[in-house]
Amino acid sequence: MKEILKDRLEVLKDNYIKMTGQPFEYFYCPILYRDEKTPLCMGHIVNSAFPNSPRAWTVQREDVDNFYGSKFESDFIDLQHSGKYSPDEILLDKDLSKSIKPKIIQNGTSVDYYYAEGNIPDHFSPVIVENNEKSTTLVLKKSPDEMLAQIDSNWEIDISRDLRLPALVSLIKSAHLTLFNILGYEYALSAGGYFVGHDILGLFYEQNKSESKQNVLKNALPFFRPFLHMVRPVPHDSIEVQGTISDNHLLACKDSQNNIWALVVFIRTDQRLHSVLIPVFESTDAIPRFLNFLENTNETIDANYCIYAKDKWDISTKTVKLVWPKAGDLYPEINEQ
């Protein structure tokens, strides 16, 4: 184990002793809520594949980190490409094409193709794609006679992808690890931390750790649907924060009795800023309030800016009306055809 990982583990162990009065033996996972001997890793709060992402990390179980990384974050990182490339630029870049998986559509039907390598079978048709800088040859799985007969067809390049599910899951995990990194087991062992860590992330992992990616994504749709409204993109320049893991800035959501029922954690991925609603279950009314907000049509929240610094909260006395849209798409597609 790397020394830097050992050092961080010792810090967490001291924090765990402070909270529980006894040490963990190996590592008390804030997602599985178990202390087991298993490989550990430096789990990045925000996937390091995002350009200019914060490099903050915390100790994580390797199995859990790899599961969410391969099943959701590997797709979520494609959000960085949204709006940056034209269809021909993507087709001309094999790495981008492998990630985004553009489709060639003829009259509404997808046509299989591959990049030319070596001899091209007579029953397939080569097509040259080029711009001012590059060119490449695609091989459409259609015969030259078919292509000639269908030359007046409606041809399109579809480079859209639905990233809502990987974004939702990845951002809930990032927000959970953000608060764990800042507050340690004070957060992880709280009722709200247990709800997000164990009841959402941990439970889904346990139910799906042995499944294929295809089945994991299929199972994730109904499982995470009740938590859809925990995550929202932040409109550009609507708030001046770097991201909670970088500047410790959050929003505290309060009820009419001035009780905090949720925290808004900010996650930055390259040029995009996201907000995640994390429950604070310290009052008896907080649990139904949080769960009801996820289900109802209310789109406004009373909140106060706050910062966690020098082991204490500094919460502004000024209340702001936070708009939390619940209609329309959660995240845009990679691009438009």
Short mmCIF file of C-alpha atoms in Angstrom, two decimals:
data_model
loop_
_atom_site.label_atom_id
_atom_site.label_comp_id
_atom_site.label_asym_id
_atom_site.label_seq_id
_atom_site.Cartn_x
_atom_site.Cartn_y
_atom_site.Cartn_z
CA MET A 1 0.00 0.00 0.00
CA LYS A 2 1.32 3.47 -0.90
CA GLU A 3 2.54 5.58 2.00
CA ILE A 4 0.19 8.42 1.09
CA LEU A 5 -2.74 5.98 1.27
CA LYS A 6 -1.54 4.64 4.61
CA ASP A 7 -1.27 8.16 6.00
CA ARG A 8 -4.81 9.05 4.91
CA LEU A 9 -6.09 5.78 6.35
CA GLU A 10 -4.55 6.66 9.73
CA VAL A 11 -6.28 10.05 9.67
CA LEU A 12 -9.61 8.34 8.98
CA LYS A 13 -8.95 5.81 11.73
CA ASP A 14 -8.38 8.62 14.24
CA ASN A 15 -11.59 10.26 13.06
CA TYR A 16 -13.48 6.97 13.41
CA ILE A 17 -12.19 6.55 16.98
CA LYS A 18 -13.36 10.08 17.77
CA MET A 19 -16.85 9.24 16.52
CA THR A 20 -17.25 5.69 17.87
CA GLY A 21 -14.71 5.30 20.65
CA GLN A 22 -12.95 2.40 18.95
CA PRO A 23 -10.74 1.92 15.85
CA PHE A 24 -11.61 0.00 12.71
CA GLU A 25 -9.29 -2.90 11.91
CA TYR A 26 -8.87 -2.41 8.15
CA PHE A 27 -11.16 0.34 6.78
CA TYR A 28 -14.76 1.12 7.63
CA CYS A 29 -16.27 1.69 4.21
CA PRO A 30 -18.69 4.68 3.95
CA ILE A 31 -20.62 2.84 1.22
CA LEU A 32 -20.81 -0.77 2.42
CA TYR A 33 -20.58 0.15 6.12
CA ARG A 34 -18.34 -2.81 6.84
CA ASP A 35 -14.78 -3.20 8.08
CA GLU A 36 -13.16 -5.94 5.99
CA LYS A 37 -9.71 -6.85 4.75
CA THR A 38 -9.86 -5.96 1.08
CA PRO A 39 -7.70 -4.00 -1.40
CA LEU A 40 -7.99 -0.22 -1.01
CA CYS A 41 -7.35 2.57 -3.48
CA MET A 42 -7.15 6.34 -3.86
CA GLY A 43 -10.71 7.02 -4.97
CA HIS A 44 -11.02 10.31 -6.83
CA ILE A 45 -13.94 12.49 -5.75
CA VAL A 46 -14.42 13.57 -9.37
CA ASN A 47 -13.29 11.22 -12.12
CA SER A 48 -9.77 12.26 -13.13
CA ALA A 49 -10.62 11.79 -16.83
CA PHE A 50 -12.40 15.16 -16.77
CA PRO A 51 -9.96 17.90 -17.88
CA ASN A 52 -9.14 20.37 -15.12
CA SER A 53 -11.05 18.30 -12.56
CA PRO A 54 -10.02 18.63 -8.89
CA ARG A 55 -7.55 15.91 -7.95
CA ALA A 56 -8.95 15.42 -4.45
CA TRP A 57 -9.28 11.79 -3.38
CA THR A 58 -10.22 9.71 -0.39
CA VAL A 59 -9.65 6.12 0.70
CA GLN A 60 -12.02 3.71 -0.99
CA ARG A 61 -12.52 -0.02 -1.40
CA GLU A 62 -11.08 -0.99 -4.76
CA ASP A 63 -14.02 -3.27 -5.62
CA VAL A 64 -16.64 -0.59 -4.99
CA ASP A 65 -14.63 2.14 -6.72
CA ASN A 66 -14.04 -0.04 -9.79
CA PHE A 67 -17.71 -1.02 -9.96
CA TYR A 68 -19.03 2.54 -10.14
CA GLY A 69 -16.10 3.64 -12.29
CA SER A 70 -16.62 0.99 -14.96
CA LYS A 71 -20.41 0.81 -14.91
CA PHE A 72 -21.30 4.53 -14.75
CA GLU A 73 -18.38 6.96 -14.69
CA SER A 74 -16.86 5.52 -17.87
CA ASP A 75 -19.95 6.84 -19.68
CA PHE A 76 -20.43 9.98 -17.57
CA ILE A 77 -17.02 11.36 -18.59
CA ASP A 78 -18.31 11.60 -22.17
CA LEU A 79 -20.35 14.61 -20.99
CA GLN A 80 -17.18 16.67 -21.53
CA HIS A 81 -17.59 16.22 -25.30
CA SER A 82 -21.08 17.75 -25.46
CA GLY A 83 -21.26 20.51 -28.04
CA LYS A 84 -17.51 20.49 -28.79
CA TYR A 85 -17.35 18.44 -31.96
CA SER A 86 -19.09 18.17 -35.31
CA PRO A 87 -20.16 14.76 -36.63
CA ASP A 88 -17.26 14.59 -39.11
CA GLU A 89 -14.72 15.50 -36.39
CA ILE A 90 -15.95 12.60 -34.27
CA LEU A 91 -15.89 10.12 -37.15
CA LEU A 92 -12.35 11.23 -38.04
CA ASP A 93 -11.09 10.66 -34.50
CA LYS A 94 -11.10 6.94 -33.69
CA ASP A 95 -10.74 7.53 -29.94
CA LEU A 96 -13.70 9.91 -29.87
CA SER A 97 -15.68 7.61 -32.12
CA LYS A 98 -15.01 4.64 -29.85
CA SER A 99 -16.24 6.66 -26.86
CA ILE A 100 -19.28 8.37 -28.37
CA LYS A 101 -20.25 5.59 -30.80
CA PRO A 102 -21.78 7.65 -33.64
CA LYS A 103 -24.43 5.99 -35.79
CA ILE A 104 -24.94 6.28 -39.52
CA ILE A 105 -28.66 6.46 -40.22
CA GLN A 106 -30.37 5.81 -43.54
CA ASN A 107 -34.05 6.66 -43.71
CA GLY A 108 -34.32 6.18 -39.96
CA THR A 109 -32.48 2.83 -39.89
CA SER A 110 -28.98 2.36 -38.48
CA VAL A 111 -26.38 1.07 -40.94
CA ASP A 112 -23.49 -1.00 -39.56
CA TYR A 113 -19.99 0.15 -40.45
CA TYR A 114 -16.35 -0.12 -39.44
CA TYR A 115 -13.06 1.66 -40.11
CA ALA A 116 -11.27 0.31 -43.17
CA GLU A 117 -8.25 -1.90 -42.53
CA GLY A 118 -6.79 -4.00 -45.31
CA ASN A 119 -8.93 -5.41 -48.11
CA ILE A 120 -12.59 -4.44 -48.29
CA PRO A 121 -15.05 -7.24 -49.16
CA ASP A 122 -16.82 -6.79 -52.50
CA HIS A 123 -20.23 -6.88 -50.81
CA PHE A 124 -19.41 -3.85 -48.62
CA SER A 125 -19.05 -0.20 -49.64
CA PRO A 126 -16.17 2.14 -48.73
CA VAL A 127 -17.06 5.76 -47.93
CA ILE A 128 -14.48 8.51 -47.48
CA VAL A 129 -15.03 10.99 -44.65
CA GLU A 130 -12.83 14.09 -44.71
CA ASN A 131 -12.43 17.70 -43.72
CA ASN A 132 -9.63 20.22 -44.29
CA GLU A 133 -7.26 18.39 -41.94
CA LYS A 134 -8.00 14.67 -42.00
CA SER A 135 -9.59 11.89 -43.98
CA THR A 136 -10.55 8.32 -43.20
CA THR A 137 -12.39 5.50 -44.90
CA LEU A 138 -15.45 3.90 -43.40
CA VAL A 139 -16.82 0.63 -44.68
CA LEU A 140 -20.62 0.45 -44.77
CA LYS A 141 -22.08 -3.01 -44.59
CA LYS A 142 -24.10 -2.49 -47.75
CA SER A 143 -23.26 -3.65 -51.26
CA PRO A 144 -22.27 -1.09 -53.92
CA ASP A 145 -25.47 -1.95 -55.81
CA GLU A 146 -27.57 -1.17 -52.73
CA MET A 147 -25.72 2.11 -52.22
CA LEU A 148 -26.26 3.14 -55.82
CA ALA A 149 -29.96 2.28 -55.67
CA GLN A 150 -30.35 4.25 -52.42
CA ILE A 151 -28.23 7.25 -53.31
CA ASP A 152 -31.17 9.63 -52.84
CA SER A 153 -31.96 8.30 -49.36
CA ASN A 154 -31.96 10.51 -46.28
CA TRP A 155 -28.55 9.94 -44.66
CA GLU A 156 -27.68 11.24 -41.18
CA ILE A 157 -24.94 10.92 -38.61
CA ASP A 158 -26.36 10.49 -35.12
CA ILE A 159 -23.92 11.37 -32.33
CA SER A 160 -26.42 11.74 -29.53
CA ARG A 161 -26.16 9.80 -26.25
CA ASP A 162 -28.41 9.76 -23.22
CA LEU A 163 -26.15 10.44 -20.24
CA ARG A 164 -28.83 11.03 -17.62
CA LEU A 165 -28.42 7.76 -15.75
CA PRO A 166 -24.59 7.71 -15.57
CA ALA A 167 -24.64 11.40 -14.61
CA LEU A 168 -27.18 10.83 -11.84
CA VAL A 169 -25.35 7.89 -10.27
CA SER A 170 -21.85 9.34 -10.67
CA LEU A 171 -22.81 12.70 -9.17
CA ILE A 172 -24.57 11.16 -6.16
CA LYS A 173 -21.40 9.17 -5.48
CA SER A 174 -19.20 12.26 -5.95
CA ALA A 175 -21.32 14.30 -3.54
CA HIS A 176 -21.27 11.51 -0.97
CA LEU A 177 -17.48 11.22 -1.17
CA THR A 178 -17.14 15.01 -1.08
CA LEU A 179 -18.83 15.19 2.30
CA PHE A 180 -16.93 12.13 3.52
CA ASN A 181 -13.68 13.78 2.50
CA ILE A 182 -14.57 17.03 4.29
CA LEU A 183 -16.38 15.73 7.37
CA GLY A 184 -15.18 12.13 7.65
CA TYR A 185 -17.28 9.79 9.75
CA GLU A 186 -19.22 12.68 11.25
CA TYR A 187 -21.03 12.67 7.92
CA ALA A 188 -20.75 8.96 7.01
CA LEU A 189 -22.22 7.80 10.33
CA SER A 190 -25.02 10.37 10.30
CA ALA A 191 -28.53 9.29 9.28
CA GLY A 192 -28.33 11.25 6.03
CA GLY A 193 -24.88 9.88 5.19
CA TYR A 194 -26.06 6.31 5.89
CA PHE A 195 -29.09 6.85 3.64
CA VAL A 196 -26.98 7.96 0.66
CA GLY A 197 -24.02 5.66 1.30
CA HIS A 198 -25.66 2.44 2.46
CA ASP A 199 -29.28 2.61 1.32
CA ILE A 200 -28.53 3.95 -2.17
CA LEU A 201 -24.94 3.33 -3.29
CA GLY A 202 -24.15 0.37 -1.05
CA LEU A 203 -27.39 -1.49 -1.60
CA PHE A 204 -27.22 -1.13 -5.38
CA TYR A 205 -23.64 -2.37 -5.39
CA GLU A 206 -24.50 -5.43 -3.31
CA GLN A 207 -27.42 -6.28 -5.59
CA ASN A 208 -25.46 -5.84 -8.83
CA LYS A 209 -21.74 -6.40 -8.17
CA SER A 210 -21.69 -9.66 -10.16
CA GLU A 211 -23.87 -8.46 -13.05
CA SER A 212 -22.76 -7.48 -16.55
CA LYS A 213 -22.73 -3.79 -17.42
CA GLN A 214 -25.81 -4.27 -19.56
CA ASN A 215 -27.76 -5.74 -16.64
CA VAL A 216 -26.39 -3.17 -14.20
CA LEU A 217 -27.68 -0.31 -16.35
CA LYS A 218 -31.01 -2.06 -16.82
CA ASN A 219 -31.38 -2.56 -13.07
CA ALA A 220 -30.25 0.98 -12.32
CA LEU A 221 -33.21 2.57 -14.12
CA PRO A 222 -35.90 1.54 -11.61
CA PHE A 223 -33.54 1.62 -8.62
CA PHE A 224 -32.33 5.22 -9.07
CA ARG A 225 -35.58 6.63 -10.46
CA PRO A 226 -36.82 7.76 -6.98
CA PHE A 227 -33.59 9.76 -6.59
CA LEU A 228 -33.77 11.53 -9.95
CA HIS A 229 -34.40 14.93 -8.35
CA MET A 230 -31.36 14.75 -6.13
CA VAL A 231 -29.22 16.07 -9.00
CA ARG A 232 -29.48 19.15 -11.19
CA PRO A 233 -27.06 20.96 -13.54
CA VAL A 234 -26.21 24.52 -12.47
CA PRO A 235 -26.85 27.15 -15.18
CA HIS A 236 -23.66 28.76 -16.42
CA ASP A 237 -22.47 31.69 -14.28
CA SER A 238 -25.52 31.52 -12.00
CA ILE A 239 -23.35 30.97 -8.92
CA GLU A 240 -19.70 31.64 -8.20
CA VAL A 241 -18.31 28.45 -6.68
CA GLN A 242 -15.43 26.25 -7.75
CA GLY A 243 -17.03 23.06 -6.47
CA THR A 244 -17.47 21.98 -2.85
CA ILE A 245 -14.41 19.70 -2.82
CA SER A 246 -12.27 22.69 -3.86
CA ASP A 247 -13.72 25.58 -1.83
CA ASN A 248 -15.93 23.94 0.85
CA HIS A 249 -18.92 26.04 -0.28
CA LEU A 250 -22.41 24.54 0.00
CA LEU A 251 -26.02 25.60 0.40
CA ALA A 252 -27.94 24.66 3.55
CA CYS A 253 -31.66 24.04 2.90
CA LYS A 254 -33.86 25.10 5.81
CA ASP A 255 -37.50 24.61 6.78
CA SER A 256 -39.80 27.16 8.41
CA GLN A 257 -38.41 26.21 11.84
CA ASN A 258 -34.88 27.02 10.65
CA ASN A 259 -33.90 23.32 10.70
CA ILE A 260 -31.50 22.13 8.00
CA TRP A 261 -33.04 19.25 6.07
CA ALA A 262 -30.56 19.01 3.17
CA LEU A 263 -27.23 20.29 1.86
CA VAL A 264 -26.56 21.23 -1.75
CA VAL A 265 -23.13 19.95 -2.74
CA PHE A 266 -21.50 21.38 -5.87
CA ILE A 267 -19.52 19.14 -8.23
CA ARG A 268 -17.41 20.58 -11.04
CA THR A 269 -16.53 18.51 -14.11
CA ASP A 270 -14.38 20.50 -16.52
CA GLN A 271 -16.50 23.54 -17.46
CA ARG A 272 -19.77 22.21 -16.03
CA LEU A 273 -21.10 22.69 -12.52
CA HIS A 274 -23.63 20.30 -10.96
CA SER A 275 -25.63 20.42 -7.74
CA VAL A 276 -26.57 17.42 -5.61
CA LEU A 277 -29.15 17.46 -2.82
CA ILE A 278 -27.87 15.43 0.15
CA PRO A 279 -30.25 14.79 3.09
CA VAL A 280 -29.61 15.95 6.64
CA PHE A 281 -31.79 13.79 8.90
CA GLU A 282 -31.20 15.49 12.24
CA SER A 283 -34.80 16.57 12.91
CA THR A 284 -37.90 14.37 12.89
CA ASP A 285 -39.45 16.33 10.03
CA ALA A 286 -36.36 16.18 7.82
CA ILE A 287 -36.86 12.63 6.50
CA PRO A 288 -40.40 13.07 5.14
CA ARG A 289 -39.53 16.57 3.91
CA PHE A 290 -36.57 15.31 1.87
CA LEU A 291 -38.41 12.28 0.45
CA ASN A 292 -41.52 14.32 -0.33
CA PHE A 293 -39.43 16.91 -2.15
CA LEU A 294 -38.05 14.19 -4.42
CA GLU A 295 -41.59 13.12 -5.29
CA ASN A 296 -43.60 16.36 -5.47
CA THR A 297 -43.66 19.18 -8.03
CA ASN A 298 -42.24 21.87 -5.76
CA GLU A 299 -39.33 23.58 -7.51
CA THR A 300 -38.16 26.12 -4.93
CA ILE A 301 -35.99 25.71 -1.84
CA ASP A 302 -35.13 28.18 0.89
CA ALA A 303 -31.38 27.97 1.36
CA ASN A 304 -28.43 29.75 2.95
CA TYR A 305 -24.89 29.91 1.65
CA CYS A 306 -22.44 28.20 3.96
CA ILE A 307 -18.81 27.20 4.15
CA TYR A 308 -17.09 24.57 6.25
CA ALA A 309 -13.76 25.91 7.48
CA LYS A 310 -11.52 25.25 10.47
CA ASP A 311 -13.78 22.37 11.58
CA LYS A 312 -16.90 24.48 11.88
CA TRP A 313 -19.82 25.69 9.80
CA ASP A 314 -20.18 29.34 8.83
CA ILE A 315 -23.78 29.75 7.63
CA SER A 316 -25.03 33.01 6.17
CA THR A 317 -28.10 34.55 7.77
CA LYS A 318 -29.37 35.63 4.35
CA THR A 319 -31.93 33.25 2.84
CA VAL A 320 -32.10 32.81 -0.93
CA LYS A 321 -34.76 31.17 -3.08
CA LEU A 322 -33.17 28.29 -4.90
CA VAL A 323 -34.88 27.12 -8.10
CA TRP A 324 -34.69 23.34 -8.53
CA PRO A 325 -36.32 22.42 -11.88
CA LYS A 326 -38.08 19.08 -12.06
CA ALA A 327 -39.27 19.09 -15.66
CA GLY A 328 -37.41 18.36 -18.87
CA ASP A 329 -34.15 16.57 -19.44
CA LEU A 330 -31.68 16.21 -16.61
CA TYR A 331 -28.66 16.51 -18.90
CA PRO A 332 -28.21 17.27 -22.60
CA GLU A 333 -27.18 14.63 -25.03
CA ILE A 334 -23.63 14.61 -26.36
CA ASN A 335 -24.64 16.47 -29.49
CA GLU A 336 -27.37 16.69 -32.08
CA GLN A 337 -27.51 14.81 -35.32
#
